[in-house]
mmCIF file with all atom_site columns, C-alpha atoms in Angstrom:
data_model
loop_
_atom_site.group_PDB
_atom_site.id
_atom_site.type_symbol
_atom_site.label_atom_id
_atom_site.label_alt_id
_atom_site.label_comp_id
_atom_site.label_asym_id
_atom_site.label_entity_id
_atom_site.label_seq_id
_atom_site.pdbx_PDB_ins_code
_atom_site.Cartn_x
_atom_site.Cartn_y
_atom_site.Cartn_z
_atom_site.occupancy
_atom_site.B_iso_or_equiv
_atom_site.pdbx_formal_charge
_atom_site.auth_seq_id
_atom_site.auth_comp_id
_atom_site.auth_asym_id
_atom_site.auth_atom_id
_atom_site.pdbx_PDB_model_num
ATOM 1   C CA . MET F 1 1   ? 17.636  14.005  10.286 1.00 0.00 ? 1   MET F CA 1
ATOM 2   C CA . THR F 1 2   ? 14.610  11.096  11.209 1.00 0.00 ? 2   THR F CA 1
ATOM 3   C CA . VAL F 1 3   ? 14.357  10.157  14.483 1.00 0.00 ? 3   VAL F CA 1
ATOM 4   C CA . LYS F 1 4   ? 14.353  7.028   15.696 1.00 0.00 ? 4   LYS F CA 1
ATOM 5   C CA . VAL F 1 5   ? 11.147  5.583   17.882 1.00 0.00 ? 5   VAL F CA 1
ATOM 6   C CA . GLY F 1 6   ? 10.820  2.275   19.796 1.00 0.00 ? 6   GLY F CA 1
ATOM 7   C CA . LEU F 1 7   ? 7.053   1.146   20.016 1.00 0.00 ? 7   LEU F CA 1
ATOM 8   C CA . LEU F 1 8   ? 7.529   -2.036  22.289 1.00 0.00 ? 8   LEU F CA 1
ATOM 9   C CA . ALA F 1 9   ? 5.881   -4.917  23.514 1.00 0.00 ? 9   ALA F CA 1
ATOM 10  C CA . THR F 1 10  ? 5.409   -5.054  27.415 1.00 0.00 ? 10  THR F CA 1
ATOM 11  C CA . ALA F 1 11  ? 5.311   -9.271  28.649 1.00 0.00 ? 11  ALA F CA 1
ATOM 12  C CA . ARG F 1 12  ? 3.358   -11.606 30.450 1.00 0.00 ? 12  ARG F CA 1
ATOM 13  C CA . LYS F 1 13  ? 5.844   -11.780 33.374 1.00 0.00 ? 13  LYS F CA 1
ATOM 14  C CA . LYS F 1 14  ? 5.504   -8.896  36.093 1.00 0.00 ? 14  LYS F CA 1
ATOM 15  C CA . SER F 1 15  ? 5.658   -6.792  39.626 1.00 0.00 ? 15  SER F CA 1
ATOM 16  C CA . GLN F 1 16  ? 2.815   -8.180  41.969 1.00 0.00 ? 16  GLN F CA 1
ATOM 17  C CA . LYS F 1 17  ? 2.775   -4.873  43.203 1.00 0.00 ? 17  LYS F CA 1
ATOM 18  C CA . SER F 1 18  ? 2.477   -1.091  41.300 1.00 0.00 ? 18  SER F CA 1
ATOM 19  C CA . ALA F 1 19  ? 5.711   0.295   39.609 1.00 0.00 ? 19  ALA F CA 1
ATOM 20  C CA . PRO F 1 20  ? 6.432   2.644   36.158 1.00 0.00 ? 20  PRO F CA 1
ATOM 21  C CA . VAL F 1 21  ? 6.527   0.406   33.427 1.00 0.00 ? 21  VAL F CA 1
ATOM 22  C CA . ILE F 1 22  ? 9.411   0.042   32.737 1.00 0.00 ? 22  ILE F CA 1
ATOM 23  C CA . GLU F 1 23  ? 10.029  -1.944  36.404 1.00 0.00 ? 23  GLU F CA 1
ATOM 24  C CA . PHE F 1 24  ? 6.491   -3.357  36.219 1.00 0.00 ? 24  PHE F CA 1
ATOM 25  C CA . TYR F 1 25  ? 7.458   -6.134  33.713 1.00 0.00 ? 25  TYR F CA 1
ATOM 26  C CA . GLN F 1 26  ? 9.985   -8.693  34.249 1.00 0.00 ? 26  GLN F CA 1
ATOM 27  C CA . SER F 1 27  ? 10.682  -10.899 31.806 1.00 0.00 ? 27  SER F CA 1
ATOM 28  C CA . PRO F 1 28  ? 14.584  -11.835 30.443 1.00 0.00 ? 28  PRO F CA 1
ATOM 29  C CA . LEU F 1 29  ? 12.992  -10.638 26.941 1.00 0.00 ? 29  LEU F CA 1
ATOM 30  C CA . PHE F 1 30  ? 11.770  -7.379  27.997 1.00 0.00 ? 30  PHE F CA 1
ATOM 31  C CA . GLN F 1 31  ? 14.827  -6.212  29.961 1.00 0.00 ? 31  GLN F CA 1
ATOM 32  C CA . LYS F 1 32  ? 16.710  -7.261  26.713 1.00 0.00 ? 32  LYS F CA 1
ATOM 33  C CA . THR F 1 33  ? 14.704  -4.848  24.491 1.00 0.00 ? 33  THR F CA 1
ATOM 34  C CA . LEU F 1 34  ? 13.971  -2.264  27.059 1.00 0.00 ? 34  LEU F CA 1
ATOM 35  C CA . GLU F 1 35  ? 18.027  -1.972  27.487 1.00 0.00 ? 35  GLU F CA 1
ATOM 36  C CA . TYR F 1 36  ? 18.899  -2.241  23.952 1.00 0.00 ? 36  TYR F CA 1
ATOM 37  C CA . ALA F 1 37  ? 15.870  0.355   23.317 1.00 0.00 ? 37  ALA F CA 1
ATOM 38  C CA . SER F 1 38  ? 17.398  2.967   25.908 1.00 0.00 ? 38  SER F CA 1
ATOM 39  C CA . HIS F 1 39  ? 20.978  3.012   23.770 1.00 0.00 ? 39  HIS F CA 1
ATOM 40  C CA . ASN F 1 40  ? 19.523  3.346   19.808 1.00 0.00 ? 40  ASN F CA 1
ATOM 41  C CA . TYR F 1 41  ? 16.264  4.633   20.149 1.00 0.00 ? 41  TYR F CA 1
ATOM 42  C CA . ASP F 1 42  ? 15.536  8.713   21.049 1.00 0.00 ? 42  ASP F CA 1
ATOM 43  C CA . ARG F 1 43  ? 12.490  7.902   22.345 1.00 0.00 ? 43  ARG F CA 1
ATOM 44  C CA . MET F 1 44  ? 10.254  4.399   23.529 1.00 0.00 ? 44  MET F CA 1
ATOM 45  C CA . TYR F 1 45  ? 6.407   4.118   24.572 1.00 0.00 ? 45  TYR F CA 1
ATOM 46  C CA . PHE F 1 46  ? 5.180   0.773   24.969 1.00 0.00 ? 46  PHE F CA 1
ATOM 47  C CA . TYR F 1 47  ? 1.528   -1.258  24.052 1.00 0.00 ? 47  TYR F CA 1
ATOM 48  C CA . ASN F 1 48  ? -0.022  -3.651  26.310 1.00 0.00 ? 48  ASN F CA 1
ATOM 49  C CA . ALA F 1 49  ? -3.345  -5.869  25.535 1.00 0.00 ? 49  ALA F CA 1
ATOM 50  C CA . LYS F 1 50  ? -5.138  -3.975  29.070 1.00 0.00 ? 50  LYS F CA 1
ATOM 51  C CA . ASP F 1 51  ? -4.496  0.092   28.365 1.00 0.00 ? 51  ASP F CA 1
ATOM 52  C CA . GLY F 1 52  ? -3.386  0.593   24.616 1.00 0.00 ? 52  GLY F CA 1
ATOM 53  C CA . LEU F 1 53  ? 0.170   2.795   24.304 1.00 0.00 ? 53  LEU F CA 1
ATOM 54  C CA . LEU F 1 54  ? 1.824   3.297   27.719 1.00 0.00 ? 54  LEU F CA 1
ATOM 55  C CA . LEU F 1 55  ? 4.523   5.752   28.547 1.00 0.00 ? 55  LEU F CA 1
ATOM 56  C CA . PRO F 1 56  ? 7.647   4.858   30.551 1.00 0.00 ? 56  PRO F CA 1
ATOM 57  C CA . GLU F 1 57  ? 6.506   6.725   33.317 1.00 0.00 ? 57  GLU F CA 1
ATOM 58  C CA . ASP F 1 58  ? 3.435   5.249   33.336 1.00 0.00 ? 58  ASP F CA 1
ATOM 59  C CA . ILE F 1 59  ? 2.128   3.793   36.638 1.00 0.00 ? 59  ILE F CA 1
ATOM 60  C CA . MET F 1 60  ? 1.025   -0.052  36.155 1.00 0.00 ? 60  MET F CA 1
ATOM 61  C CA . ASP F 1 61  ? -1.074  -1.991  38.994 1.00 0.00 ? 61  ASP F CA 1
ATOM 62  C CA . PRO F 1 62  ? -0.943  -5.819  38.817 1.00 0.00 ? 62  PRO F CA 1
ATOM 63  C CA . TYR F 1 63  ? -4.014  -7.219  36.155 1.00 0.00 ? 63  TYR F CA 1
ATOM 64  C CA . ASP F 1 64  ? -4.315  -10.498 34.236 1.00 0.00 ? 64  ASP F CA 1
ATOM 65  C CA . VAL F 1 65  ? -5.606  -9.206  30.297 1.00 0.00 ? 65  VAL F CA 1
ATOM 66  C CA . SER F 1 66  ? -3.725  -11.201 27.257 1.00 0.00 ? 66  SER F CA 1
ATOM 67  C CA . ILE F 1 67  ? -4.581  -10.045 23.558 1.00 0.00 ? 67  ILE F CA 1
ATOM 68  C CA . LYS F 1 68  ? -4.631  -13.631 23.297 1.00 0.00 ? 68  LYS F CA 1
ATOM 69  C CA . THR F 1 69  ? -8.928  -13.417 24.662 1.00 0.00 ? 69  THR F CA 1
ATOM 70  C CA . PHE F 1 70  ? -9.361  -11.050 22.265 1.00 0.00 ? 70  PHE F CA 1
ATOM 71  C CA . THR F 1 71  ? -11.911 -11.202 19.435 1.00 0.00 ? 71  THR F CA 1
ATOM 72  C CA . HIS F 1 72  ? -10.231 -10.765 15.858 1.00 0.00 ? 72  HIS F CA 1
ATOM 73  C CA . GLN F 1 73  ? -12.966 -7.520  15.887 1.00 0.00 ? 73  GLN F CA 1
ATOM 74  C CA . GLN F 1 74  ? -11.454 -6.738  19.734 1.00 0.00 ? 74  GLN F CA 1
ATOM 75  C CA . ARG F 1 75  ? -7.541  -7.040  18.109 1.00 0.00 ? 75  ARG F CA 1
ATOM 76  C CA . GLU F 1 76  ? -8.534  -4.617  15.738 1.00 0.00 ? 76  GLU F CA 1
ATOM 77  C CA . GLU F 1 77  ? -9.960  -1.902  17.733 1.00 0.00 ? 77  GLU F CA 1
ATOM 78  C CA . TRP F 1 78  ? -7.232  -2.233  20.155 1.00 0.00 ? 78  TRP F CA 1
ATOM 79  C CA . ALA F 1 79  ? -4.625  -1.786  17.788 1.00 0.00 ? 79  ALA F CA 1
ATOM 80  C CA . GLN F 1 80  ? -5.892  1.418   16.327 1.00 0.00 ? 80  GLN F CA 1
ATOM 81  C CA . LYS F 1 81  ? -6.380  2.896   19.476 1.00 0.00 ? 81  LYS F CA 1
ATOM 82  C CA . VAL F 1 82  ? -3.170  2.176   19.978 1.00 0.00 ? 82  VAL F CA 1
ATOM 83  C CA . ILE F 1 83  ? -1.997  4.175   16.569 1.00 0.00 ? 83  ILE F CA 1
ATOM 84  C CA . GLU F 1 84  ? -4.245  7.101   17.669 1.00 0.00 ? 84  GLU F CA 1
ATOM 85  C CA . GLN F 1 85  ? -2.656  7.599   20.969 1.00 0.00 ? 85  GLN F CA 1
ATOM 86  C CA . PHE F 1 86  ? 0.783   6.923   19.753 1.00 0.00 ? 86  PHE F CA 1
ATOM 87  C CA . SER F 1 87  ? -0.175  10.020  16.836 1.00 0.00 ? 87  SER F CA 1
ATOM 88  C CA . THR F 1 88  ? -1.354  12.148  20.060 1.00 0.00 ? 88  THR F CA 1
ATOM 89  C CA . TYR F 1 89  ? 2.796   12.264  20.861 1.00 0.00 ? 89  TYR F CA 1
ATOM 90  C CA . GLU F 1 90  ? 4.279   11.274  17.244 1.00 0.00 ? 90  GLU F CA 1
ATOM 91  C CA . THR F 1 91  ? 3.738   12.971  13.486 1.00 0.00 ? 91  THR F CA 1
ATOM 92  C CA . SER F 1 92  ? 4.104   10.938  11.281 1.00 0.00 ? 92  SER F CA 1
ATOM 93  C CA . THR F 1 93  ? 7.306   13.041  9.272  1.00 0.00 ? 93  THR F CA 1
ATOM 94  C CA . ASN F 1 94  ? 10.779  12.545  9.868  1.00 0.00 ? 94  ASN F CA 1
ATOM 95  C CA . ILE F 1 95  ? 10.801  9.002   11.999 1.00 0.00 ? 95  ILE F CA 1
ATOM 96  C CA . THR F 1 96  ? 11.341  5.891   12.193 1.00 0.00 ? 96  THR F CA 1
ATOM 97  C CA . VAL F 1 97  ? 9.293   3.256   14.144 1.00 0.00 ? 97  VAL F CA 1
ATOM 98  C CA . CYS F 1 98  ? 10.897  0.273   14.797 1.00 0.00 ? 98  CYS F CA 1
ATOM 99  C CA . LEU F 1 99  ? 8.164   -2.011  15.877 1.00 0.00 ? 99  LEU F CA 1
ATOM 100 C CA . HIS F 1 100 ? 9.031   -4.375  18.514 1.00 0.00 ? 100 HIS F CA 1
ATOM 101 C CA . GLY F 1 101 ? 6.874   -7.485  19.916 1.00 0.00 ? 101 GLY F CA 1
ATOM 102 C CA . GLY F 1 102 ? 4.940   -10.654 19.219 1.00 0.00 ? 102 GLY F CA 1
ATOM 103 C CA . SER F 1 103 ? 3.529   -11.539 15.398 1.00 0.00 ? 103 SER F CA 1
ATOM 104 C CA . VAL F 1 104 ? -0.127  -11.684 17.293 1.00 0.00 ? 104 VAL F CA 1
ATOM 105 C CA . TYR F 1 105 ? 0.285   -7.739  17.995 1.00 0.00 ? 105 TYR F CA 1
ATOM 106 C CA . ARG F 1 106 ? 2.504   -6.988  14.784 1.00 0.00 ? 106 ARG F CA 1
ATOM 107 C CA . LYS F 1 107 ? -0.602  -8.034  12.915 1.00 0.00 ? 107 LYS F CA 1
ATOM 108 C CA . HIS F 1 108 ? -2.898  -5.726  13.891 1.00 0.00 ? 108 HIS F CA 1
ATOM 109 C CA . LEU F 1 109 ? -0.103  -2.829  14.897 1.00 0.00 ? 109 LEU F CA 1
ATOM 110 C CA . GLU F 1 110 ? 1.294   -2.352  10.720 1.00 0.00 ? 110 GLU F CA 1
ATOM 111 C CA . PRO F 1 111 ? -1.706  -2.259  8.663  1.00 0.00 ? 111 PRO F CA 1
ATOM 112 C CA . GLN F 1 112 ? -2.499  0.761   11.926 1.00 0.00 ? 112 GLN F CA 1
ATOM 113 C CA . LEU F 1 113 ? 1.155   2.295   10.897 1.00 0.00 ? 113 LEU F CA 1
ATOM 114 C CA . ASN F 1 114 ? -0.105  2.159   7.357  1.00 0.00 ? 114 ASN F CA 1
ATOM 115 C CA . ARG F 1 115 ? -2.805  3.696   7.500  1.00 0.00 ? 115 ARG F CA 1
ATOM 116 C CA . PHE F 1 116 ? -1.284  6.527   9.993  1.00 0.00 ? 116 PHE F CA 1
ATOM 117 C CA . ASN F 1 117 ? 1.391   7.210   7.020  1.00 0.00 ? 117 ASN F CA 1
ATOM 118 C CA . TYR F 1 118 ? 4.027   5.887   9.560  1.00 0.00 ? 118 TYR F CA 1
ATOM 119 C CA . HIS F 1 119 ? 7.180   4.799   8.328  1.00 0.00 ? 119 HIS F CA 1
ATOM 120 C CA . TYR F 1 120 ? 7.968   1.418   10.032 1.00 0.00 ? 120 TYR F CA 1
ATOM 121 C CA . GLU F 1 121 ? 10.726  -1.697  10.370 1.00 0.00 ? 121 GLU F CA 1
ATOM 122 C CA . VAL F 1 122 ? 10.266  -4.390  12.768 1.00 0.00 ? 122 VAL F CA 1
ATOM 123 C CA . PRO F 1 123 ? 13.991  -6.039  13.228 1.00 0.00 ? 123 PRO F CA 1
ATOM 124 C CA . LEU F 1 124 ? 13.925  -8.777  15.526 1.00 0.00 ? 124 LEU F CA 1
ATOM 125 C CA . LYS F 1 125 ? 10.729  -10.015 12.132 1.00 0.00 ? 125 LYS F CA 1
ATOM 126 C CA . GLY F 1 126 ? 10.460  -13.914 11.877 1.00 0.00 ? 126 GLY F CA 1
ATOM 127 C CA . LEU F 1 127 ? 12.874  -14.335 15.076 1.00 0.00 ? 127 LEU F CA 1
ATOM 128 C CA . GLY F 1 128 ? 11.314  -17.148 18.151 1.00 0.00 ? 128 GLY F CA 1
ATOM 129 C CA . ILE F 1 129 ? 12.173  -15.630 21.703 1.00 0.00 ? 129 ILE F CA 1
ATOM 130 C CA . GLY F 1 130 ? 15.603  -17.306 22.331 1.00 0.00 ? 130 GLY F CA 1
ATOM 131 C CA . GLU F 1 131 ? 16.452  -15.896 18.962 1.00 0.00 ? 131 GLU F CA 1
ATOM 132 C CA . GLN F 1 132 ? 15.567  -12.733 20.161 1.00 0.00 ? 132 GLN F CA 1
ATOM 133 C CA . LEU F 1 133 ? 17.201  -12.957 23.118 1.00 0.00 ? 133 LEU F CA 1
ATOM 134 C CA . SER F 1 134 ? 20.553  -13.424 20.905 1.00 0.00 ? 134 SER F CA 1
ATOM 135 C CA . TRP F 1 135 ? 20.290  -10.924 18.553 1.00 0.00 ? 135 TRP F CA 1
ATOM 136 C CA . TYR F 1 136 ? 19.701  -8.328  22.108 1.00 0.00 ? 136 TYR F CA 1
ATOM 137 C CA . GLN F 1 137 ? 22.896  -9.774  23.477 1.00 0.00 ? 137 GLN F CA 1
ATOM 138 C CA . LYS F 1 138 ? 24.642  -9.361  19.992 1.00 0.00 ? 138 LYS F CA 1
ATOM 139 C CA . ASN F 1 139 ? 23.368  -5.849  19.486 1.00 0.00 ? 139 ASN F CA 1
ATOM 140 C CA . SER F 1 140 ? 23.799  -4.634  22.681 1.00 0.00 ? 140 SER F CA 1
ATOM 141 C CA . VAL F 1 141 ? 26.112  -1.924  24.266 1.00 0.00 ? 141 VAL F CA 1
#
């Protein structure tokens, strides 16, 4: 049996106080992604530019770091770190990784998922933010 695991982007809009990942990020897109993932995936993990891989219960403190300020080399190193961290929790056998997030992240994460032999899919590939919100609306419980 194949397990579906969500690997989800966080969001720019954040709480001003410390909170668990699932409460800290506050954009409508993040909330819709979280709602969808909680009903459709067996497990979920998150990623951000500052920390790499995050677990749902990890406590976040306010910060201001964006992958858009990283050099190409820093983005490559960041993606390798995320998938190395992910691989400490999930093996590449019998899982499908469902990658959610913008192309600026995916461009670097996808080669690392391949390198670590993960089977993955990108359910919202090619959709803009408005289209993603609509997709989540149609596909959530």
